Amino acid sequence: MTTGNEGQMIDKGITLARHLLDDRQKFPDGELRALLLQIGLTSKVIAHEVNQAALVGRLGTTGEVNIQGEQMKHLDLWSNEVLVNAMKETRLVCTMVSEEMEEPLHFDRNCLDGSYVVCIDPVDGSSNIDVNGTVGTIFSVRRRRGQGRDHVATDVLQKGNEQVAAGYVMYGPSTVFVYSAGREVHGFTLDQTIGEYVLSHPAIRIPQRGKIYSVNQGNYHRWSEQTRRAVDYLSAPDKATGRPYSHRYVGSMVADIHRTLIEGGLFMYPGEVGGGRKASGKLRLLYEVAPMGYVVEQAGGRASTGTERILDIQPSEYHQRVPVIIGSADDVALVEEFYRGQR
Ligand code: AHG
Ligand code: MN
Ligand code: MN
């Protein structure tokens, strides 16, 4: 008996699995493809939980504080556990770093199994959870360098330009999976009717210049003179140079950078002066800034600290923070000019 739905998946377009299978050049051995598929699958479980959080008592904080000194949310911990189990199951991952875990986690005691190191921010923008705002998951994949526990630090503390794949999932009005494994960036939208990610944004290119800047303006008085002057410039009216830029800030890096990727402009989280704890900003290099920087660069944009390319930074700590200016190439270059004293 037929249901009349046969072939529906094909009619619906290219699924994530189909897309990864078709690209034999980027995924010659199938391992990276399997890893990305597993991240995609796990994100569907998280998407469902995000959707149901208010109904299953998963809102609010646990009362615990993470290594960053931030309140942990139920959803942060739950999602971390789900991702850890999912990565372990693949037997392709040797070590994992997460915002929610103080130390890297090794799946096998001697660290001999698995070719990859995965860094994750399980729930990015978690302050948005309780107000039904957009959150995301960020992931970064590097190849391990050696074997055994002695190699852990060198495996994990690799520059962003060593990433072999990175991306994010955005749990917004629809759930979107965006990844790059080099050269191109592709976006998929979760089709709830078939439970599959379907290619909706092939080969994303970020506009060369945009009209939006995104930053927590409430920190203005703690910024350096250069940062304040750059933001003053962007918000000052001048028809000839297309100003003022509009200001948008979701407070979830995934959502702010996703908009930047599609519409152009820039997202910043600069360092602060005055000796506070945000001298290097707030965002973490390994599992927030490097993966998002990689995606934006592969789409033709730029990712900078203001004085240095993000992907060239040699990490020194697992939870290291760095200042970020990320987005359209011309807009990032413009802000860099302020840091160089050229404006
Ligand atoms: P996380 O929820 O993973 O700790 O990340 C929050 C980050 C990032 O998503 C966002 O851009 C930024 O924090 C917002 O910080 P402010 O509230 O200081 O603007
Ligand atoms: Mn985050
Ligand atoms: Mn987080």
Short mmCIF file of C-alpha atoms and ligand atoms in Angstrom, two decimals:
data_model
loop_
_atom_site.label_atom_id
_atom_site.label_comp_id
_atom_site.label_asym_id
_atom_site.label_seq_id
_atom_site.Cartn_x
_atom_site.Cartn_y
_atom_site.Cartn_z
CA MET A 1 0.00 0.00 0.00
CA THR A 2 1.31 3.45 -0.75
CA THR A 3 0.78 6.51 1.40
CA GLY A 4 1.26 9.01 -1.34
CA ASN A 5 4.23 10.45 0.55
CA GLU A 6 6.95 8.42 -1.16
CA GLY A 7 9.63 10.63 -2.59
CA GLN A 8 8.63 13.46 -0.31
CA MET A 9 12.17 13.88 1.00
CA ILE A 10 13.55 14.22 -2.50
CA ASP A 11 10.91 16.78 -3.40
CA LYS A 12 11.75 18.71 -0.27
CA GLY A 13 15.32 19.31 -1.45
CA ILE A 14 18.83 18.35 -0.40
CA THR A 15 19.11 17.04 3.14
CA LEU A 16 22.23 17.55 5.27
CA ALA A 17 23.10 13.86 4.91
CA ARG A 18 22.72 13.98 1.11
CA HIS A 19 24.77 17.16 0.91
CA LEU A 20 27.64 15.72 2.99
CA LEU A 21 27.58 12.46 1.03
CA ASP A 22 27.83 14.31 -2.26
CA ASP A 23 30.97 16.23 -1.28
CA ARG A 24 33.58 13.51 -1.55
CA GLN A 25 36.40 16.00 -1.94
CA LYS A 26 35.94 17.50 1.53
CA PHE A 27 35.02 14.25 3.23
CA PRO A 28 37.28 11.64 1.65
CA ASP A 29 37.29 9.22 4.60
CA GLY A 30 33.77 9.74 5.85
CA GLU A 31 34.83 10.38 9.46
CA LEU A 32 34.34 14.13 9.44
CA ARG A 33 31.06 13.64 7.63
CA ALA A 34 29.89 11.22 10.33
CA LEU A 35 30.89 13.69 13.03
CA LEU A 36 28.99 16.56 11.44
CA LEU A 37 25.95 14.35 10.98
CA GLN A 38 26.05 13.39 14.63
CA ILE A 39 26.23 17.06 15.64
CA GLY A 40 23.28 17.75 13.35
CA LEU A 41 21.30 14.88 14.86
CA THR A 42 22.07 15.98 18.42
CA SER A 43 21.06 19.54 17.66
CA LYS A 44 17.59 18.27 16.72
CA VAL A 45 17.28 16.78 20.20
CA ILE A 46 18.40 20.10 21.74
CA ALA A 47 16.03 22.04 19.47
CA HIS A 48 13.15 19.94 20.75
CA GLU A 49 14.20 20.50 24.36
CA VAL A 50 14.57 24.28 23.82
CA ASN A 51 11.09 24.25 22.39
CA GLN A 52 9.68 22.35 25.36
CA ALA A 53 11.83 23.87 28.14
CA ALA A 54 9.03 25.81 29.79
CA LEU A 55 6.78 22.74 29.77
CA VAL A 56 9.26 20.25 31.22
CA GLY A 57 10.71 22.48 33.95
CA ARG A 58 13.99 23.08 32.16
CA LEU A 59 14.03 26.89 32.54
CA GLY A 60 16.02 28.74 35.20
CA THR A 61 19.37 28.24 36.88
CA THR A 62 20.79 25.21 38.67
CA GLY A 63 22.36 27.25 41.47
CA GLU A 64 25.82 26.18 40.27
CA VAL A 65 28.44 28.53 38.83
CA ASN A 66 30.69 27.48 35.94
CA ILE A 67 34.41 28.07 35.41
CA GLN A 68 33.60 31.51 33.95
CA GLY A 69 31.86 32.51 37.18
CA GLU A 70 28.49 32.47 35.39
CA GLN A 71 25.24 30.98 36.69
CA MET A 72 24.59 27.65 34.99
CA LYS A 73 21.17 27.08 33.50
CA HIS A 74 19.43 23.71 33.49
CA LEU A 75 19.52 23.76 29.71
CA ASP A 76 23.29 24.46 29.65
CA LEU A 77 24.03 21.36 31.70
CA TRP A 78 21.49 19.12 30.01
CA SER A 79 22.70 20.10 26.52
CA ASN A 80 26.32 19.63 27.52
CA GLU A 81 25.58 16.10 28.66
CA VAL A 82 23.67 15.27 25.50
CA LEU A 83 26.50 16.55 23.30
CA VAL A 84 29.19 14.78 25.32
CA ASN A 85 27.34 11.47 25.04
CA ALA A 86 26.74 11.99 21.33
CA MET A 87 30.41 12.72 20.64
CA LYS A 88 31.55 9.79 22.74
CA GLU A 89 29.25 7.45 20.86
CA THR A 90 30.93 8.22 17.53
CA ARG A 91 34.32 6.91 18.76
CA LEU A 92 35.76 9.53 16.44
CA VAL A 93 36.49 12.09 19.15
CA CYS A 94 39.44 11.86 21.49
CA THR A 95 38.93 15.00 23.54
CA MET A 96 36.18 17.52 24.12
CA VAL A 97 36.31 21.04 25.49
CA SER A 98 33.11 22.73 26.60
CA GLU A 99 32.14 26.01 28.17
CA GLU A 100 30.47 23.96 30.88
CA MET A 101 33.49 21.79 31.80
CA GLU A 102 36.51 23.14 33.62
CA GLU A 103 38.98 20.69 32.06
CA PRO A 104 39.03 18.93 28.68
CA LEU A 105 37.26 15.58 28.74
CA HIS A 106 39.06 12.51 27.35
CA PHE A 107 36.88 9.72 26.20
CA ASP A 108 39.40 7.00 26.50
CA ARG A 109 41.76 6.89 29.43
CA ASN A 110 44.86 6.62 27.29
CA CYS A 111 43.48 8.88 24.65
CA LEU A 112 44.30 6.54 21.79
CA ASP A 113 40.86 6.38 20.20
CA GLY A 114 39.40 9.06 17.92
CA SER A 115 41.04 11.45 15.48
CA TYR A 116 39.27 14.65 16.45
CA VAL A 117 39.13 17.30 19.14
CA VAL A 118 35.73 18.97 19.45
CA CYS A 119 35.14 22.27 21.28
CA ILE A 120 31.57 23.30 22.04
CA ASP A 121 29.41 25.98 23.52
CA PRO A 122 26.34 23.79 24.16
CA VAL A 123 23.92 26.70 24.64
CA ASP A 124 25.06 30.10 23.52
CA GLY A 125 23.07 33.10 24.67
CA SER A 126 21.57 31.19 27.56
CA SER A 127 20.42 34.40 29.26
CA ASN A 128 17.77 34.42 26.50
CA ILE A 129 16.30 31.07 27.48
CA ASP A 130 13.94 32.31 30.15
CA VAL A 131 12.46 34.97 27.88
CA ASN A 132 11.90 32.67 24.90
CA GLY A 133 14.71 34.39 22.99
CA THR A 134 17.02 32.87 20.42
CA VAL A 135 19.84 30.61 21.57
CA GLY A 136 22.36 28.46 19.73
CA THR A 137 25.03 25.77 19.83
CA ILE A 138 28.55 26.45 18.55
CA PHE A 139 30.99 23.71 17.50
CA SER A 140 34.58 23.53 16.37
CA VAL A 141 36.49 20.50 15.06
CA ARG A 142 40.26 20.05 14.96
CA ARG A 143 42.34 17.01 14.12
CA ARG A 144 44.34 15.64 17.03
CA ARG A 145 48.08 15.96 16.73
CA GLY A 146 49.56 13.10 18.69
CA GLN A 147 48.54 10.13 20.74
CA GLY A 148 48.18 9.73 24.45
CA ARG A 149 47.44 12.10 27.28
CA ASP A 150 50.71 14.02 26.91
CA HIS A 151 49.38 15.48 23.70
CA VAL A 152 46.17 16.84 25.12
CA ALA A 153 47.30 20.43 25.52
CA THR A 154 48.81 20.53 22.04
CA ASP A 155 45.74 18.82 20.60
CA VAL A 156 43.36 21.33 22.11
CA LEU A 157 45.41 24.53 22.05
CA GLN A 158 45.61 24.77 18.28
CA LYS A 159 45.06 27.97 16.35
CA GLY A 160 41.68 28.63 14.76
CA ASN A 161 43.19 28.21 11.32
CA GLU A 162 43.76 24.53 12.18
CA GLN A 163 40.01 23.91 12.39
CA VAL A 164 38.83 21.36 9.84
CA ALA A 165 35.18 22.24 10.34
CA ALA A 166 33.12 24.58 12.47
CA GLY A 167 29.62 25.92 12.66
CA TYR A 168 26.59 26.67 14.73
CA VAL A 169 22.97 25.80 15.20
CA MET A 170 20.49 28.58 15.80
CA TYR A 171 17.28 27.79 17.68
CA GLY A 172 15.13 30.67 16.47
CA PRO A 173 11.73 30.84 14.79
CA SER A 174 13.18 27.99 12.77
CA THR A 175 16.21 25.88 13.61
CA VAL A 176 19.15 26.50 11.31
CA PHE A 177 22.38 24.48 10.99
CA VAL A 178 25.30 26.37 9.44
CA TYR A 179 28.70 24.79 8.87
CA SER A 180 31.91 25.12 6.93
CA ALA A 181 34.52 22.48 6.27
CA GLY A 182 36.63 24.97 4.31
CA ARG A 183 36.03 27.25 1.36
CA GLU A 184 32.23 27.34 1.55
CA VAL A 185 29.56 27.94 4.16
CA HIS A 186 26.21 26.17 3.89
CA GLY A 187 23.01 26.69 5.86
CA PHE A 188 20.22 24.17 6.44
CA THR A 189 16.77 24.71 7.90
CA LEU A 190 15.13 22.02 10.00
CA ASP A 191 11.98 20.87 8.28
CA GLN A 192 9.88 19.75 11.24
CA THR A 193 7.50 17.79 9.05
CA ILE A 194 10.21 15.31 8.01
CA GLY A 195 12.69 15.89 10.87
CA GLU A 196 15.51 16.68 8.44
CA TYR A 197 17.83 19.59 7.83
CA VAL A 198 17.24 20.80 4.29
CA LEU A 199 19.71 22.98 2.37
CA SER A 200 18.19 26.47 2.44
CA HIS A 201 21.27 28.72 2.26
CA PRO A 202 23.82 27.18 -0.13
CA ALA A 203 27.28 28.79 -0.39
CA ILE A 204 26.56 31.78 1.85
CA ARG A 205 28.60 34.91 1.04
CA ILE A 206 28.64 37.73 3.55
CA PRO A 207 28.12 41.19 1.97
CA GLN A 208 31.36 43.14 1.55
CA ARG A 209 29.85 45.92 3.66
CA GLY A 210 26.69 46.21 5.75
CA LYS A 211 24.51 48.77 7.50
CA ILE A 212 24.19 47.25 10.97
CA TYR A 213 26.52 47.18 13.98
CA SER A 214 25.91 44.89 16.91
CA VAL A 215 27.44 45.44 20.34
CA ASN A 216 26.34 45.74 23.96
CA GLN A 217 26.13 49.52 23.97
CA GLY A 218 25.55 49.46 27.74
CA ASN A 219 29.28 48.83 28.16
CA TYR A 220 30.16 52.07 26.31
CA HIS A 221 31.71 53.77 29.31
CA ARG A 222 34.04 50.85 29.96
CA TRP A 223 35.45 50.75 26.42
CA SER A 224 38.79 52.11 25.26
CA GLU A 225 38.93 55.46 23.51
CA GLN A 226 39.42 53.69 20.13
CA THR A 227 36.36 51.49 20.58
CA ARG A 228 34.19 54.42 21.62
CA ARG A 229 35.36 56.50 18.66
CA ALA A 230 34.70 53.61 16.23
CA VAL A 231 31.16 53.12 17.56
CA ASP A 232 30.54 56.90 17.60
CA TYR A 233 31.59 56.95 13.95
CA LEU A 234 29.22 54.13 12.98
CA SER A 235 26.28 55.78 14.71
CA ALA A 236 26.95 59.31 13.42
CA PRO A 237 24.82 60.50 10.48
CA ASP A 238 26.62 61.08 7.18
CA LYS A 239 24.68 60.38 4.01
CA ALA A 240 27.75 60.25 1.77
CA THR A 241 29.25 57.27 3.67
CA GLY A 242 25.95 55.51 4.36
CA ARG A 243 25.75 56.38 8.06
CA PRO A 244 24.36 56.04 10.61
CA TYR A 245 24.46 52.27 10.75
CA SER A 246 21.49 50.69 12.53
CA HIS A 247 22.08 49.03 15.86
CA ARG A 248 20.82 45.50 16.59
CA TYR A 249 21.76 43.32 19.56
CA VAL A 250 20.11 40.03 20.46
CA GLY A 251 22.65 39.14 23.17
CA SER A 252 23.19 35.72 21.68
CA MET A 253 26.33 35.62 19.58
CA VAL A 254 24.90 32.94 17.33
CA ALA A 255 21.86 35.08 16.45
CA ASP A 256 23.85 38.29 16.09
CA ILE A 257 26.45 36.66 13.86
CA HIS A 258 23.88 34.76 11.82
CA ARG A 259 22.20 38.07 10.97
CA THR A 260 25.60 39.59 10.21
CA LEU A 261 26.44 36.68 7.90
CA ILE A 262 23.23 37.10 5.92
CA GLU A 263 22.81 40.89 5.95
CA GLY A 264 26.35 42.14 6.52
CA GLY A 265 27.69 44.63 9.04
CA LEU A 266 29.60 43.79 12.15
CA PHE A 267 29.35 42.22 15.58
CA MET A 268 31.71 43.24 18.38
CA TYR A 269 32.52 42.30 21.93
CA PRO A 270 35.51 44.53 22.68
CA GLY A 271 37.81 44.49 25.69
CA GLU A 272 37.17 46.87 28.56
CA VAL A 273 39.53 49.26 30.33
CA GLY A 274 39.84 49.86 34.06
CA GLY A 275 41.29 46.53 35.15
CA GLY A 276 37.96 44.67 35.38
CA ARG A 277 37.51 41.00 34.43
CA LYS A 278 36.53 41.88 30.87
CA ALA A 279 39.90 43.30 29.78
CA SER A 280 39.76 40.86 26.85
CA GLY A 281 36.02 41.08 26.40
CA LYS A 282 33.73 38.22 27.30
CA LEU A 283 33.76 35.70 24.51
CA ARG A 284 35.84 32.54 24.61
CA LEU A 285 38.36 31.77 21.88
CA LEU A 286 38.13 27.99 21.54
CA TYR A 287 34.40 27.38 21.42
CA GLU A 288 32.87 30.75 20.50
CA VAL A 289 35.20 33.10 18.69
CA ALA A 290 37.40 30.77 16.63
CA PRO A 291 34.51 28.73 15.18
CA MET A 292 32.39 31.79 14.41
CA GLY A 293 35.46 33.54 12.98
CA TYR A 294 36.17 30.53 10.77
CA VAL A 295 32.62 30.48 9.40
CA VAL A 296 32.60 34.22 8.70
CA GLU A 297 36.02 34.10 7.00
CA GLN A 298 34.99 31.16 4.83
CA ALA A 299 31.98 33.25 3.74
CA GLY A 300 34.28 36.10 2.70
CA GLY A 301 34.23 38.18 5.88
CA ARG A 302 36.81 38.96 8.53
CA ALA A 303 37.34 38.18 12.20
CA SER A 304 39.73 40.32 14.22
CA THR A 305 40.58 41.36 17.76
CA GLY A 306 41.01 44.87 16.37
CA THR A 307 44.76 44.38 16.06
CA GLU A 308 45.15 40.71 15.11
CA ARG A 309 43.42 38.08 12.97
CA ILE A 310 41.42 35.79 15.28
CA LEU A 311 42.39 32.57 13.49
CA ASP A 312 46.11 33.35 13.95
CA ILE A 313 45.92 33.54 17.75
CA GLN A 314 47.82 30.79 19.53
CA PRO A 315 45.51 29.76 22.41
CA SER A 316 47.20 29.52 25.78
CA GLU A 317 44.25 28.50 27.98
CA TYR A 318 41.17 26.37 27.45
CA HIS A 319 38.75 29.13 28.49
CA GLN A 320 40.73 32.09 27.17
CA ARG A 321 38.75 35.20 26.22
CA VAL A 322 39.58 37.51 23.33
CA PRO A 323 38.13 40.80 22.06
CA VAL A 324 36.08 40.30 18.88
CA ILE A 325 35.20 42.34 15.81
CA ILE A 326 33.66 40.09 13.22
CA GLY A 327 31.63 40.57 10.06
CA SER A 328 31.77 42.20 6.62
CA ALA A 329 35.35 42.65 5.43
CA ASP A 330 35.07 46.40 4.84
CA ASP A 331 33.35 47.08 8.16
CA VAL A 332 35.90 45.13 10.19
CA ALA A 333 38.74 46.85 8.31
CA LEU A 334 37.17 50.21 9.12
CA VAL A 335 37.12 49.51 12.87
CA GLU A 336 40.70 48.21 12.70
CA GLU A 337 41.73 51.61 11.36
CA PHE A 338 40.55 53.17 14.63
CA TYR A 339 42.70 50.70 16.61
CA ARG A 340 45.71 51.53 14.45
CA GLY A 341 45.18 55.23 15.07
CA GLN A 342 44.50 55.89 11.38
CA ARG A 343 41.13 57.48 12.14
P1 AHG B 1 26.87 32.04 26.84
O1 AHG B 1 25.37 32.08 27.01
O2 AHG B 1 27.33 30.82 26.09
O3 AHG B 1 27.61 32.27 28.12
O4 AHG B 1 27.29 33.19 25.83
C1 AHG B 1 26.78 34.46 26.02
C2 AHG B 1 27.56 35.42 25.20
C3 AHG B 1 27.16 35.62 23.76
O5 AHG B 1 26.26 34.76 23.22
C4 AHG B 1 26.64 37.00 23.70
O6 AHG B 1 27.07 37.62 22.55
C5 AHG B 1 27.18 37.67 24.93
O7 AHG B 1 27.44 36.65 25.85
C6 AHG B 1 26.25 38.65 25.54
O8 AHG B 1 26.86 39.21 26.64
P2 AHG B 1 26.31 40.55 27.32
O9 AHG B 1 25.07 40.18 28.04
O10 AHG B 1 27.44 40.96 28.24
O11 AHG B 1 26.09 41.55 26.23
MN MN B 2 28.30 31.48 24.35
MN MN B 3 26.99 28.79 26.59
#
